[in-house]
mmCIF file with all atom_site columns, C-alpha atoms in Angstrom:
data_model
loop_
_atom_site.group_PDB
_atom_site.id
_atom_site.type_symbol
_atom_site.label_atom_id
_atom_site.label_alt_id
_atom_site.label_comp_id
_atom_site.label_asym_id
_atom_site.label_entity_id
_atom_site.label_seq_id
_atom_site.pdbx_PDB_ins_code
_atom_site.Cartn_x
_atom_site.Cartn_y
_atom_site.Cartn_z
_atom_site.occupancy
_atom_site.B_iso_or_equiv
_atom_site.pdbx_formal_charge
_atom_site.auth_seq_id
_atom_site.auth_comp_id
_atom_site.auth_asym_id
_atom_site.auth_atom_id
_atom_site.pdbx_PDB_model_num
ATOM 1   C CA . UNK U 1 1   ? 100.543 112.772 76.930  1.00 0.00 ? 1   UNK U CA 1
ATOM 2   C CA . UNK U 1 2   ? 99.992  110.428 79.843  1.00 0.00 ? 2   UNK U CA 1
ATOM 3   C CA . UNK U 1 3   ? 103.348 109.245 81.002  1.00 0.00 ? 3   UNK U CA 1
ATOM 4   C CA . UNK U 1 4   ? 102.169 105.466 80.876  1.00 0.00 ? 4   UNK U CA 1
ATOM 5   C CA . UNK U 1 5   ? 99.558  104.463 78.323  1.00 0.00 ? 5   UNK U CA 1
ATOM 6   C CA . UNK U 1 6   ? 97.955  101.033 77.806  1.00 0.00 ? 6   UNK U CA 1
ATOM 7   C CA . UNK U 1 7   ? 95.748  99.237  75.285  1.00 0.00 ? 7   UNK U CA 1
ATOM 8   C CA . UNK U 1 8   ? 92.362  100.831 76.270  1.00 0.00 ? 8   UNK U CA 1
ATOM 9   C CA . UNK U 1 9   ? 90.518  97.308  75.871  1.00 0.00 ? 9   UNK U CA 1
ATOM 10  C CA . UNK U 1 10  ? 88.494  95.457  76.766  1.00 0.00 ? 10  UNK U CA 1
ATOM 11  C CA . UNK U 1 11  ? 89.604  92.304  75.339  1.00 0.00 ? 11  UNK U CA 1
ATOM 12  C CA . UNK U 1 12  ? 86.995  89.331  75.164  1.00 0.00 ? 12  UNK U CA 1
ATOM 13  C CA . UNK U 1 13  ? 88.878  86.428  73.924  1.00 0.00 ? 13  UNK U CA 1
ATOM 14  C CA . UNK U 1 14  ? 87.787  82.439  73.833  1.00 0.00 ? 14  UNK U CA 1
ATOM 15  C CA . UNK U 1 15  ? 89.608  80.084  75.933  1.00 0.00 ? 15  UNK U CA 1
ATOM 16  C CA . UNK U 1 16  ? 93.052  79.179  74.275  1.00 0.00 ? 16  UNK U CA 1
ATOM 17  C CA . UNK U 1 17  ? 93.583  82.326  72.608  1.00 0.00 ? 17  UNK U CA 1
ATOM 18  C CA . UNK U 1 18  ? 96.679  84.175  72.280  1.00 0.00 ? 18  UNK U CA 1
ATOM 19  C CA . UNK U 1 19  ? 96.171  87.877  73.460  1.00 0.00 ? 19  UNK U CA 1
ATOM 20  C CA . UNK U 1 20  ? 98.867  90.581  73.667  1.00 0.00 ? 20  UNK U CA 1
ATOM 21  C CA . UNK U 1 21  ? 98.691  94.026  75.350  1.00 0.00 ? 21  UNK U CA 1
ATOM 22  C CA . UNK U 1 22  ? 101.146 96.985  74.724  1.00 0.00 ? 22  UNK U CA 1
ATOM 23  C CA . UNK U 1 23  ? 102.034 99.783  77.072  1.00 0.00 ? 23  UNK U CA 1
ATOM 24  C CA . UNK U 1 24  ? 103.999 103.149 76.216  1.00 0.00 ? 24  UNK U CA 1
ATOM 25  C CA . UNK U 1 25  ? 105.854 105.129 78.556  1.00 0.00 ? 25  UNK U CA 1
ATOM 26  C CA . UNK U 1 26  ? 107.027 108.868 77.952  1.00 0.00 ? 26  UNK U CA 1
ATOM 27  C CA . UNK U 1 27  ? 110.413 109.063 80.229  1.00 0.00 ? 27  UNK U CA 1
ATOM 28  C CA . UNK U 1 28  ? 113.270 107.662 78.545  1.00 0.00 ? 28  UNK U CA 1
ATOM 29  C CA . UNK U 1 29  ? 115.232 107.731 81.690  1.00 0.00 ? 29  UNK U CA 1
ATOM 30  C CA . UNK U 1 30  ? 112.731 105.105 83.054  1.00 0.00 ? 30  UNK U CA 1
ATOM 31  C CA . UNK U 1 31  ? 114.285 102.279 84.861  1.00 0.00 ? 31  UNK U CA 1
ATOM 32  C CA . UNK U 1 32  ? 112.521 99.047  85.478  1.00 0.00 ? 32  UNK U CA 1
ATOM 33  C CA . UNK U 1 33  ? 109.262 97.779  84.242  1.00 0.00 ? 33  UNK U CA 1
ATOM 34  C CA . UNK U 1 34  ? 106.594 95.368  85.451  1.00 0.00 ? 34  UNK U CA 1
ATOM 35  C CA . UNK U 1 35  ? 102.971 93.961  84.518  1.00 0.00 ? 35  UNK U CA 1
ATOM 36  C CA . UNK U 1 36  ? 100.807 93.602  87.767  1.00 0.00 ? 36  UNK U CA 1
ATOM 37  C CA . UNK U 1 37  ? 97.817  91.705  87.593  1.00 0.00 ? 37  UNK U CA 1
ATOM 38  C CA . UNK U 1 38  ? 94.570  92.863  89.505  1.00 0.00 ? 38  UNK U CA 1
ATOM 39  C CA . UNK U 1 39  ? 91.397  90.988  90.281  1.00 0.00 ? 39  UNK U CA 1
ATOM 40  C CA . UNK U 1 40  ? 88.154  93.105  90.952  1.00 0.00 ? 40  UNK U CA 1
ATOM 41  C CA . UNK U 1 41  ? 88.279  95.245  93.918  1.00 0.00 ? 41  UNK U CA 1
ATOM 42  C CA . UNK U 1 42  ? 91.713  93.385  95.217  1.00 0.00 ? 42  UNK U CA 1
ATOM 43  C CA . UNK U 1 43  ? 95.231  94.663  95.541  1.00 0.00 ? 43  UNK U CA 1
ATOM 44  C CA . UNK U 1 44  ? 97.551  94.496  92.492  1.00 0.00 ? 44  UNK U CA 1
ATOM 45  C CA . UNK U 1 45  ? 99.946  91.473  92.319  1.00 0.00 ? 45  UNK U CA 1
ATOM 46  C CA . UNK U 1 46  ? 103.213 91.218  90.777  1.00 0.00 ? 46  UNK U CA 1
ATOM 47  C CA . UNK U 1 47  ? 102.941 89.100  87.466  1.00 0.00 ? 47  UNK U CA 1
ATOM 48  C CA . UNK U 1 48  ? 106.516 89.643  85.914  1.00 0.00 ? 48  UNK U CA 1
ATOM 49  C CA . UNK U 1 49  ? 109.228 92.008  85.514  1.00 0.00 ? 49  UNK U CA 1
ATOM 50  C CA . UNK U 1 50  ? 110.198 93.001  82.273  1.00 0.00 ? 50  UNK U CA 1
ATOM 51  C CA . UNK U 1 51  ? 113.852 92.947  81.126  1.00 0.00 ? 51  UNK U CA 1
ATOM 52  C CA . UNK U 1 52  ? 115.639 94.247  77.985  1.00 0.00 ? 52  UNK U CA 1
ATOM 53  C CA . UNK U 1 53  ? 116.326 90.452  76.783  1.00 0.00 ? 53  UNK U CA 1
ATOM 54  C CA . UNK U 1 54  ? 112.912 89.431  77.437  1.00 0.00 ? 54  UNK U CA 1
ATOM 55  C CA . UNK U 1 55  ? 111.690 86.856  79.531  1.00 0.00 ? 55  UNK U CA 1
ATOM 56  C CA . UNK U 1 56  ? 109.060 84.183  79.639  1.00 0.00 ? 56  UNK U CA 1
ATOM 57  C CA . UNK U 1 57  ? 107.216 82.614  82.673  1.00 0.00 ? 57  UNK U CA 1
ATOM 58  C CA . UNK U 1 58  ? 104.922 79.541  81.395  1.00 0.00 ? 58  UNK U CA 1
ATOM 59  C CA . UNK U 1 59  ? 102.192 81.103  79.147  1.00 0.00 ? 59  UNK U CA 1
ATOM 60  C CA . UNK U 1 60  ? 103.362 84.468  79.566  1.00 0.00 ? 60  UNK U CA 1
ATOM 61  C CA . UNK U 1 61  ? 106.020 86.470  77.928  1.00 0.00 ? 61  UNK U CA 1
ATOM 62  C CA . UNK U 1 62  ? 107.187 90.352  78.556  1.00 0.00 ? 62  UNK U CA 1
ATOM 63  C CA . UNK U 1 63  ? 109.447 92.273  76.472  1.00 0.00 ? 63  UNK U CA 1
ATOM 64  C CA . UNK U 1 64  ? 110.890 95.982  76.464  1.00 0.00 ? 64  UNK U CA 1
ATOM 65  C CA . UNK U 1 65  ? 111.574 97.938  73.521  1.00 0.00 ? 65  UNK U CA 1
ATOM 66  C CA . UNK U 1 66  ? 113.830 100.863 74.774  1.00 0.00 ? 66  UNK U CA 1
ATOM 67  C CA . UNK U 1 67  ? 114.185 102.479 71.596  1.00 0.00 ? 67  UNK U CA 1
ATOM 68  C CA . UNK U 1 68  ? 110.499 102.944 71.056  1.00 0.00 ? 68  UNK U CA 1
ATOM 69  C CA . UNK U 1 69  ? 109.749 103.037 74.626  1.00 0.00 ? 69  UNK U CA 1
ATOM 70  C CA . UNK U 1 70  ? 106.984 100.287 74.950  1.00 0.00 ? 70  UNK U CA 1
ATOM 71  C CA . UNK U 1 71  ? 106.819 96.944  76.857  1.00 0.00 ? 71  UNK U CA 1
ATOM 72  C CA . UNK U 1 72  ? 104.310 94.258  75.906  1.00 0.00 ? 72  UNK U CA 1
ATOM 73  C CA . UNK U 1 73  ? 102.801 91.182  77.535  1.00 0.00 ? 73  UNK U CA 1
ATOM 74  C CA . UNK U 1 74  ? 101.853 87.972  75.603  1.00 0.00 ? 74  UNK U CA 1
ATOM 75  C CA . UNK U 1 75  ? 99.554  85.232  76.952  1.00 0.00 ? 75  UNK U CA 1
ATOM 76  C CA . UNK U 1 76  ? 99.438  82.192  75.278  1.00 0.00 ? 76  UNK U CA 1
ATOM 77  C CA . UNK U 1 77  ? 96.643  79.626  75.715  1.00 0.00 ? 77  UNK U CA 1
ATOM 78  C CA . UNK U 1 78  ? 94.629  81.798  77.677  1.00 0.00 ? 78  UNK U CA 1
ATOM 79  C CA . UNK U 1 79  ? 92.745  80.257  80.476  1.00 0.00 ? 79  UNK U CA 1
ATOM 80  C CA . UNK U 1 80  ? 89.359  81.524  82.248  1.00 0.00 ? 80  UNK U CA 1
ATOM 81  C CA . UNK U 1 81  ? 91.501  82.181  85.339  1.00 0.00 ? 81  UNK U CA 1
ATOM 82  C CA . UNK U 1 82  ? 93.462  84.935  83.277  1.00 0.00 ? 82  UNK U CA 1
ATOM 83  C CA . UNK U 1 83  ? 90.440  87.068  83.415  1.00 0.00 ? 83  UNK U CA 1
ATOM 84  C CA . UNK U 1 84  ? 91.492  90.154  85.178  1.00 0.00 ? 84  UNK U CA 1
ATOM 85  C CA . UNK U 1 85  ? 93.160  93.915  84.796  1.00 0.00 ? 85  UNK U CA 1
ATOM 86  C CA . UNK U 1 86  ? 96.571  94.019  83.502  1.00 0.00 ? 86  UNK U CA 1
ATOM 87  C CA . UNK U 1 87  ? 98.614  96.923  85.045  1.00 0.00 ? 87  UNK U CA 1
ATOM 88  C CA . UNK U 1 88  ? 101.573 98.194  83.203  1.00 0.00 ? 88  UNK U CA 1
ATOM 89  C CA . UNK U 1 89  ? 104.189 99.532  85.617  1.00 0.00 ? 89  UNK U CA 1
ATOM 90  C CA . UNK U 1 90  ? 107.087 102.065 84.831  1.00 0.00 ? 90  UNK U CA 1
ATOM 91  C CA . UNK U 1 91  ? 109.749 102.854 87.590  1.00 0.00 ? 91  UNK U CA 1
ATOM 92  C CA . UNK U 1 92  ? 110.336 106.494 86.648  1.00 0.00 ? 92  UNK U CA 1
ATOM 93  C CA . UNK U 1 93  ? 113.257 108.634 88.405  1.00 0.00 ? 93  UNK U CA 1
ATOM 94  C CA . UNK U 1 94  ? 111.069 109.819 90.998  1.00 0.00 ? 94  UNK U CA 1
ATOM 95  C CA . UNK U 1 95  ? 108.165 107.342 91.518  1.00 0.00 ? 95  UNK U CA 1
ATOM 96  C CA . UNK U 1 96  ? 106.589 104.365 89.810  1.00 0.00 ? 96  UNK U CA 1
ATOM 97  C CA . UNK U 1 97  ? 103.600 105.000 87.421  1.00 0.00 ? 97  UNK U CA 1
ATOM 98  C CA . UNK U 1 98  ? 100.794 103.143 86.500  1.00 0.00 ? 98  UNK U CA 1
ATOM 99  C CA . UNK U 1 99  ? 99.012  102.891 83.197  1.00 0.00 ? 99  UNK U CA 1
ATOM 100 C CA . UNK U 1 100 ? 95.218  102.548 83.399  1.00 0.00 ? 100 UNK U CA 1
ATOM 101 C CA . UNK U 1 101 ? 95.052  98.938  83.077  1.00 0.00 ? 101 UNK U CA 1
ATOM 102 C CA . UNK U 1 102 ? 93.644  96.683  80.312  1.00 0.00 ? 102 UNK U CA 1
ATOM 103 C CA . UNK U 1 103 ? 90.549  94.283  81.061  1.00 0.00 ? 103 UNK U CA 1
ATOM 104 C CA . UNK U 1 104 ? 90.951  90.760  79.972  1.00 0.00 ? 104 UNK U CA 1
ATOM 105 C CA . UNK U 1 105 ? 87.797  88.474  79.744  1.00 0.00 ? 105 UNK U CA 1
ATOM 106 C CA . UNK U 1 106 ? 88.245  84.963  78.930  1.00 0.00 ? 106 UNK U CA 1
ATOM 107 C CA . UNK U 1 107 ? 85.240  83.004  77.805  1.00 0.00 ? 107 UNK U CA 1
ATOM 108 C CA . UNK U 1 108 ? 84.527  79.345  77.724  1.00 0.00 ? 108 UNK U CA 1
ATOM 109 C CA . UNK W 2 1   ? 105.450 86.849  108.000 1.00 0.00 ? 1   UNK W CA 1
ATOM 110 C CA . UNK W 2 2   ? 106.407 90.335  106.273 1.00 0.00 ? 2   UNK W CA 1
ATOM 111 C CA . UNK W 2 3   ? 103.887 92.330  104.848 1.00 0.00 ? 3   UNK W CA 1
ATOM 112 C CA . UNK W 2 4   ? 101.860 95.347  104.279 1.00 0.00 ? 4   UNK W CA 1
ATOM 113 C CA . UNK W 2 5   ? 98.799  95.755  106.293 1.00 0.00 ? 5   UNK W CA 1
ATOM 114 C CA . UNK W 2 6   ? 96.007  98.554  105.618 1.00 0.00 ? 6   UNK W CA 1
ATOM 115 C CA . UNK W 2 7   ? 93.211  99.078  107.928 1.00 0.00 ? 7   UNK W CA 1
ATOM 116 C CA . UNK W 2 8   ? 90.013  99.177  107.710 1.00 0.00 ? 8   UNK W CA 1
ATOM 117 C CA . UNK W 2 9   ? 88.698  97.338  104.767 1.00 0.00 ? 9   UNK W CA 1
ATOM 118 C CA . UNK W 2 10  ? 85.708  99.576  104.603 1.00 0.00 ? 10  UNK W CA 1
ATOM 119 C CA . UNK W 2 11  ? 85.125  103.061 105.700 1.00 0.00 ? 11  UNK W CA 1
ATOM 120 C CA . UNK W 2 12  ? 82.049  105.209 105.702 1.00 0.00 ? 12  UNK W CA 1
ATOM 121 C CA . UNK W 2 13  ? 82.699  109.014 106.040 1.00 0.00 ? 13  UNK W CA 1
ATOM 122 C CA . UNK W 2 14  ? 80.070  111.622 106.901 1.00 0.00 ? 14  UNK W CA 1
ATOM 123 C CA . UNK W 2 15  ? 80.035  114.896 105.224 1.00 0.00 ? 15  UNK W CA 1
ATOM 124 C CA . UNK W 2 16  ? 82.531  117.477 106.583 1.00 0.00 ? 16  UNK W CA 1
ATOM 125 C CA . UNK W 2 17  ? 84.296  114.543 108.246 1.00 0.00 ? 17  UNK W CA 1
ATOM 126 C CA . UNK W 2 18  ? 88.257  113.728 108.350 1.00 0.00 ? 18  UNK W CA 1
ATOM 127 C CA . UNK W 2 19  ? 88.889  109.961 108.271 1.00 0.00 ? 19  UNK W CA 1
ATOM 128 C CA . UNK W 2 20  ? 92.299  108.371 108.333 1.00 0.00 ? 20  UNK W CA 1
ATOM 129 C CA . UNK W 2 21  ? 93.398  105.162 106.640 1.00 0.00 ? 21  UNK W CA 1
ATOM 130 C CA . UNK W 2 22  ? 96.202  103.276 108.177 1.00 0.00 ? 22  UNK W CA 1
ATOM 131 C CA . UNK W 2 23  ? 99.212  101.572 106.407 1.00 0.00 ? 23  UNK W CA 1
ATOM 132 C CA . UNK W 2 24  ? 102.137 99.612  108.386 1.00 0.00 ? 24  UNK W CA 1
ATOM 133 C CA . UNK W 2 25  ? 104.502 97.478  106.539 1.00 0.00 ? 25  UNK W CA 1
ATOM 134 C CA . UNK W 2 26  ? 107.228 95.322  108.484 1.00 0.00 ? 26  UNK W CA 1
ATOM 135 C CA . UNK W 2 27  ? 109.436 94.729  105.417 1.00 0.00 ? 27  UNK W CA 1
ATOM 136 C CA . UNK W 2 28  ? 111.859 97.294  106.148 1.00 0.00 ? 28  UNK W CA 1
ATOM 137 C CA . UNK W 2 29  ? 111.152 99.203  103.100 1.00 0.00 ? 29  UNK W CA 1
ATOM 138 C CA . UNK W 2 30  ? 112.127 102.899 102.751 1.00 0.00 ? 30  UNK W CA 1
ATOM 139 C CA . UNK W 2 31  ? 109.359 104.011 100.164 1.00 0.00 ? 31  UNK W CA 1
ATOM 140 C CA . UNK W 2 32  ? 105.453 104.184 100.782 1.00 0.00 ? 32  UNK W CA 1
ATOM 141 C CA . UNK W 2 33  ? 102.892 105.338 98.306  1.00 0.00 ? 33  UNK W CA 1
ATOM 142 C CA . UNK W 2 34  ? 99.236  105.917 98.445  1.00 0.00 ? 34  UNK W CA 1
ATOM 143 C CA . UNK W 2 35  ? 97.189  105.202 95.332  1.00 0.00 ? 35  UNK W CA 1
ATOM 144 C CA . UNK W 2 36  ? 93.401  105.931 94.741  1.00 0.00 ? 36  UNK W CA 1
ATOM 145 C CA . UNK W 2 37  ? 91.575  103.762 92.239  1.00 0.00 ? 37  UNK W CA 1
ATOM 146 C CA . UNK W 2 38  ? 88.111  104.725 90.885  1.00 0.00 ? 38  UNK W CA 1
ATOM 147 C CA . UNK W 2 39  ? 85.707  101.886 89.240  1.00 0.00 ? 39  UNK W CA 1
ATOM 148 C CA . UNK W 2 40  ? 87.195  100.915 85.979  1.00 0.00 ? 40  UNK W CA 1
ATOM 149 C CA . UNK W 2 41  ? 90.149  103.411 86.255  1.00 0.00 ? 41  UNK W CA 1
ATOM 150 C CA . UNK W 2 42  ? 94.023  102.740 86.908  1.00 0.00 ? 42  UNK W CA 1
ATOM 151 C CA . UNK W 2 43  ? 95.789  103.815 89.934  1.00 0.00 ? 43  UNK W CA 1
ATOM 152 C CA . UNK W 2 44  ? 96.450  107.634 90.624  1.00 0.00 ? 44  UNK W CA 1
ATOM 153 C CA . UNK W 2 45  ? 99.203  108.667 92.998  1.00 0.00 ? 45  UNK W CA 1
ATOM 154 C CA . UNK W 2 46  ? 98.109  110.725 96.012  1.00 0.00 ? 46  UNK W CA 1
ATOM 155 C CA . UNK W 2 47  ? 101.411 110.926 97.956  1.00 0.00 ? 47  UNK W CA 1
ATOM 156 C CA . UNK W 2 48  ? 104.734 109.102 98.150  1.00 0.00 ? 48  UNK W CA 1
ATOM 157 C CA . UNK W 2 49  ? 107.720 109.212 100.806 1.00 0.00 ? 49  UNK W CA 1
ATOM 158 C CA . UNK W 2 50  ? 111.095 107.772 100.168 1.00 0.00 ? 50  UNK W CA 1
ATOM 159 C CA . UNK W 2 51  ? 112.161 108.289 103.814 1.00 0.00 ? 51  UNK W CA 1
ATOM 160 C CA . UNK W 2 52  ? 111.136 108.991 107.209 1.00 0.00 ? 52  UNK W CA 1
ATOM 161 C CA . UNK W 2 53  ? 110.063 112.403 107.739 1.00 0.00 ? 53  UNK W CA 1
ATOM 162 C CA . UNK W 2 54  ? 109.799 113.182 104.134 1.00 0.00 ? 54  UNK W CA 1
ATOM 163 C CA . UNK W 2 55  ? 107.058 112.962 101.446 1.00 0.00 ? 55  UNK W CA 1
ATOM 164 C CA . UNK W 2 56  ? 106.110 114.243 98.225  1.00 0.00 ? 56  UNK W CA 1
ATOM 165 C CA . UNK W 2 57  ? 102.632 115.103 96.663  1.00 0.00 ? 57  UNK W CA 1
ATOM 166 C CA . UNK W 2 58  ? 101.670 112.803 93.798  1.00 0.00 ? 58  UNK W CA 1
ATOM 167 C CA . UNK W 2 59  ? 99.029  113.702 90.789  1.00 0.00 ? 59  UNK W CA 1
ATOM 168 C CA . UNK W 2 60  ? 96.147  114.060 93.115  1.00 0.00 ? 60  UNK W CA 1
ATOM 169 C CA . UNK W 2 61  ? 97.171  115.213 96.471  1.00 0.00 ? 61  UNK W CA 1
ATOM 170 C CA . UNK W 2 62  ? 94.554  117.825 97.011  1.00 0.00 ? 62  UNK W CA 1
ATOM 171 C CA . UNK W 2 63  ? 91.989  117.243 99.868  1.00 0.00 ? 63  UNK W CA 1
ATOM 172 C CA . UNK W 2 64  ? 94.588  114.628 101.339 1.00 0.00 ? 64  UNK W CA 1
ATOM 173 C CA . UNK W 2 65  ? 97.332  114.664 103.939 1.00 0.00 ? 65  UNK W CA 1
ATOM 174 C CA . UNK W 2 66  ? 99.949  112.296 105.261 1.00 0.00 ? 66  UNK W CA 1
ATOM 175 C CA . UNK W 2 67  ? 102.744 111.762 107.675 1.00 0.00 ? 67  UNK W CA 1
ATOM 176 C CA . UNK W 2 68  ? 105.908 109.675 107.880 1.00 0.00 ? 68  UNK W CA 1
ATOM 177 C CA . UNK W 2 69  ? 106.881 109.698 111.493 1.00 0.00 ? 69  UNK W CA 1
ATOM 178 C CA . UNK W 2 70  ? 107.893 106.071 111.478 1.00 0.00 ? 70  UNK W CA 1
ATOM 179 C CA . UNK W 2 71  ? 109.553 103.995 108.926 1.00 0.00 ? 71  UNK W CA 1
ATOM 180 C CA . UNK W 2 72  ? 106.742 101.385 109.090 1.00 0.00 ? 72  UNK W CA 1
ATOM 181 C CA . UNK W 2 73  ? 103.713 103.650 109.023 1.00 0.00 ? 73  UNK W CA 1
ATOM 182 C CA . UNK W 2 74  ? 102.451 106.039 106.499 1.00 0.00 ? 74  UNK W CA 1
ATOM 183 C CA . UNK W 2 75  ? 98.741  107.082 107.430 1.00 0.00 ? 75  UNK W CA 1
ATOM 184 C CA . UNK W 2 76  ? 96.652  108.913 104.936 1.00 0.00 ? 76  UNK W CA 1
ATOM 185 C CA . UNK W 2 77  ? 93.814  111.367 106.094 1.00 0.00 ? 77  UNK W CA 1
ATOM 186 C CA . UNK W 2 78  ? 91.238  112.243 103.712 1.00 0.00 ? 78  UNK W CA 1
ATOM 187 C CA . UNK W 2 79  ? 90.079  115.608 104.750 1.00 0.00 ? 79  UNK W CA 1
ATOM 188 C CA . UNK W 2 80  ? 86.641  117.271 104.298 1.00 0.00 ? 80  UNK W CA 1
ATOM 189 C CA . UNK W 2 81  ? 88.140  119.282 101.580 1.00 0.00 ? 81  UNK W CA 1
ATOM 190 C CA . UNK W 2 82  ? 88.264  116.227 99.306  1.00 0.00 ? 82  UNK W CA 1
ATOM 191 C CA . UNK W 2 83  ? 84.669  116.521 97.695  1.00 0.00 ? 83  UNK W CA 1
ATOM 192 C CA . UNK W 2 84  ? 84.563  113.326 95.843  1.00 0.00 ? 84  UNK W CA 1
ATOM 193 C CA . UNK W 2 85  ? 86.266  110.684 98.449  1.00 0.00 ? 85  UNK W CA 1
ATOM 194 C CA . UNK W 2 86  ? 84.437  107.661 97.395  1.00 0.00 ? 86  UNK W CA 1
ATOM 195 C CA . UNK W 2 87  ? 87.232  105.085 95.834  1.00 0.00 ? 87  UNK W CA 1
ATOM 196 C CA . UNK W 2 88  ? 89.482  102.379 96.781  1.00 0.00 ? 88  UNK W CA 1
ATOM 197 C CA . UNK W 2 89  ? 92.523  103.095 98.275  1.00 0.00 ? 89  UNK W CA 1
ATOM 198 C CA . UNK W 2 90  ? 95.879  101.119 98.126  1.00 0.00 ? 90  UNK W CA 1
ATOM 199 C CA . UNK W 2 91  ? 99.249  101.544 99.969  1.00 0.00 ? 91  UNK W CA 1
ATOM 200 C CA . UNK W 2 92  ? 102.435 100.326 98.862  1.00 0.00 ? 92  UNK W CA 1
ATOM 201 C CA . UNK W 2 93  ? 105.881 100.001 99.802  1.00 0.00 ? 93  UNK W CA 1
ATOM 202 C CA . UNK W 2 94  ? 109.307 99.392  98.063  1.00 0.00 ? 94  UNK W CA 1
ATOM 203 C CA . UNK W 2 95  ? 112.950 98.936  98.714  1.00 0.00 ? 95  UNK W CA 1
ATOM 204 C CA . UNK W 2 96  ? 114.710 102.247 97.193  1.00 0.00 ? 96  UNK W CA 1
ATOM 205 C CA . UNK W 2 97  ? 116.584 101.447 93.854  1.00 0.00 ? 97  UNK W CA 1
ATOM 206 C CA . UNK W 2 98  ? 116.851 101.045 90.521  1.00 0.00 ? 98  UNK W CA 1
ATOM 207 C CA . UNK W 2 99  ? 114.578 97.762  90.149  1.00 0.00 ? 99  UNK W CA 1
ATOM 208 C CA . UNK W 2 100 ? 111.885 98.200  92.999  1.00 0.00 ? 100 UNK W CA 1
ATOM 209 C CA . UNK W 2 101 ? 108.837 95.724  92.797  1.00 0.00 ? 101 UNK W CA 1
ATOM 210 C CA . UNK W 2 102 ? 105.751 97.527  94.662  1.00 0.00 ? 102 UNK W CA 1
ATOM 211 C CA . UNK W 2 103 ? 104.282 95.407  97.620  1.00 0.00 ? 103 UNK W CA 1
ATOM 212 C CA . UNK W 2 104 ? 100.408 96.144  98.019  1.00 0.00 ? 104 UNK W CA 1
ATOM 213 C CA . UNK W 2 105 ? 98.232  96.296  100.942 1.00 0.00 ? 105 UNK W CA 1
ATOM 214 C CA . UNK W 2 106 ? 94.547  94.497  100.480 1.00 0.00 ? 106 UNK W CA 1
ATOM 215 C CA . UNK W 2 107 ? 93.054  98.266  99.951  1.00 0.00 ? 107 UNK W CA 1
ATOM 216 C CA . UNK W 2 108 ? 90.517  100.375 101.947 1.00 0.00 ? 108 UNK W CA 1
ATOM 217 C CA . UNK W 2 109 ? 86.943  100.999 100.126 1.00 0.00 ? 109 UNK W CA 1
ATOM 218 C CA . UNK W 2 110 ? 85.930  104.516 101.370 1.00 0.00 ? 110 UNK W CA 1
ATOM 219 C CA . UNK W 2 111 ? 82.391  105.493 100.863 1.00 0.00 ? 111 UNK W CA 1
ATOM 220 C CA . UNK W 2 112 ? 80.480  108.595 101.886 1.00 0.00 ? 112 UNK W CA 1
ATOM 221 C CA . UNK W 2 113 ? 77.369  108.371 103.797 1.00 0.00 ? 113 UNK W CA 1
#
């Protein structure tokens, strides 16, 4: 089993749609969690941290479920500019682990 | 401005040649990482270092070597033993702690001639 697994995607959605990604992790001792966004052949950039209480930043909502060991990212009212690959990142006791990423394409 | 700098942006390697990718940060971060990304794939950890003069192998360390002689610098050498080196290489750094965020360099695209 992979340490961090994401929805395989790709997700192709129309503008204005709501889309959700999930990510599961295997190590229950994991301490912190993040969503990064990566555009083609660019470095990943931090989108948001994920807290136990859930957190929201504009159209983006992230949630953590420690009991089931998964995190989620919800994007509302999707824009063309949201098209990218979304990476789930888990801070495990020894190092950071990345999911394989989920590709999102928002179409007009 | 503080940040993390990778160079070169593009690098070409001949058969049997070793090449070194540079990574420098002025963020005063203790931890530094090297990742490899293949087309359509996620990031895979090559090596990481939590402190100067110490580093650990990641998942795909074979054919690579690193050094950490200074806190600011974590160069990666792709040796001739790495038979499939073509990939996008990303260096990152973070503060040590329980809520680290990774800061990335802009990446190096390595190709084989």
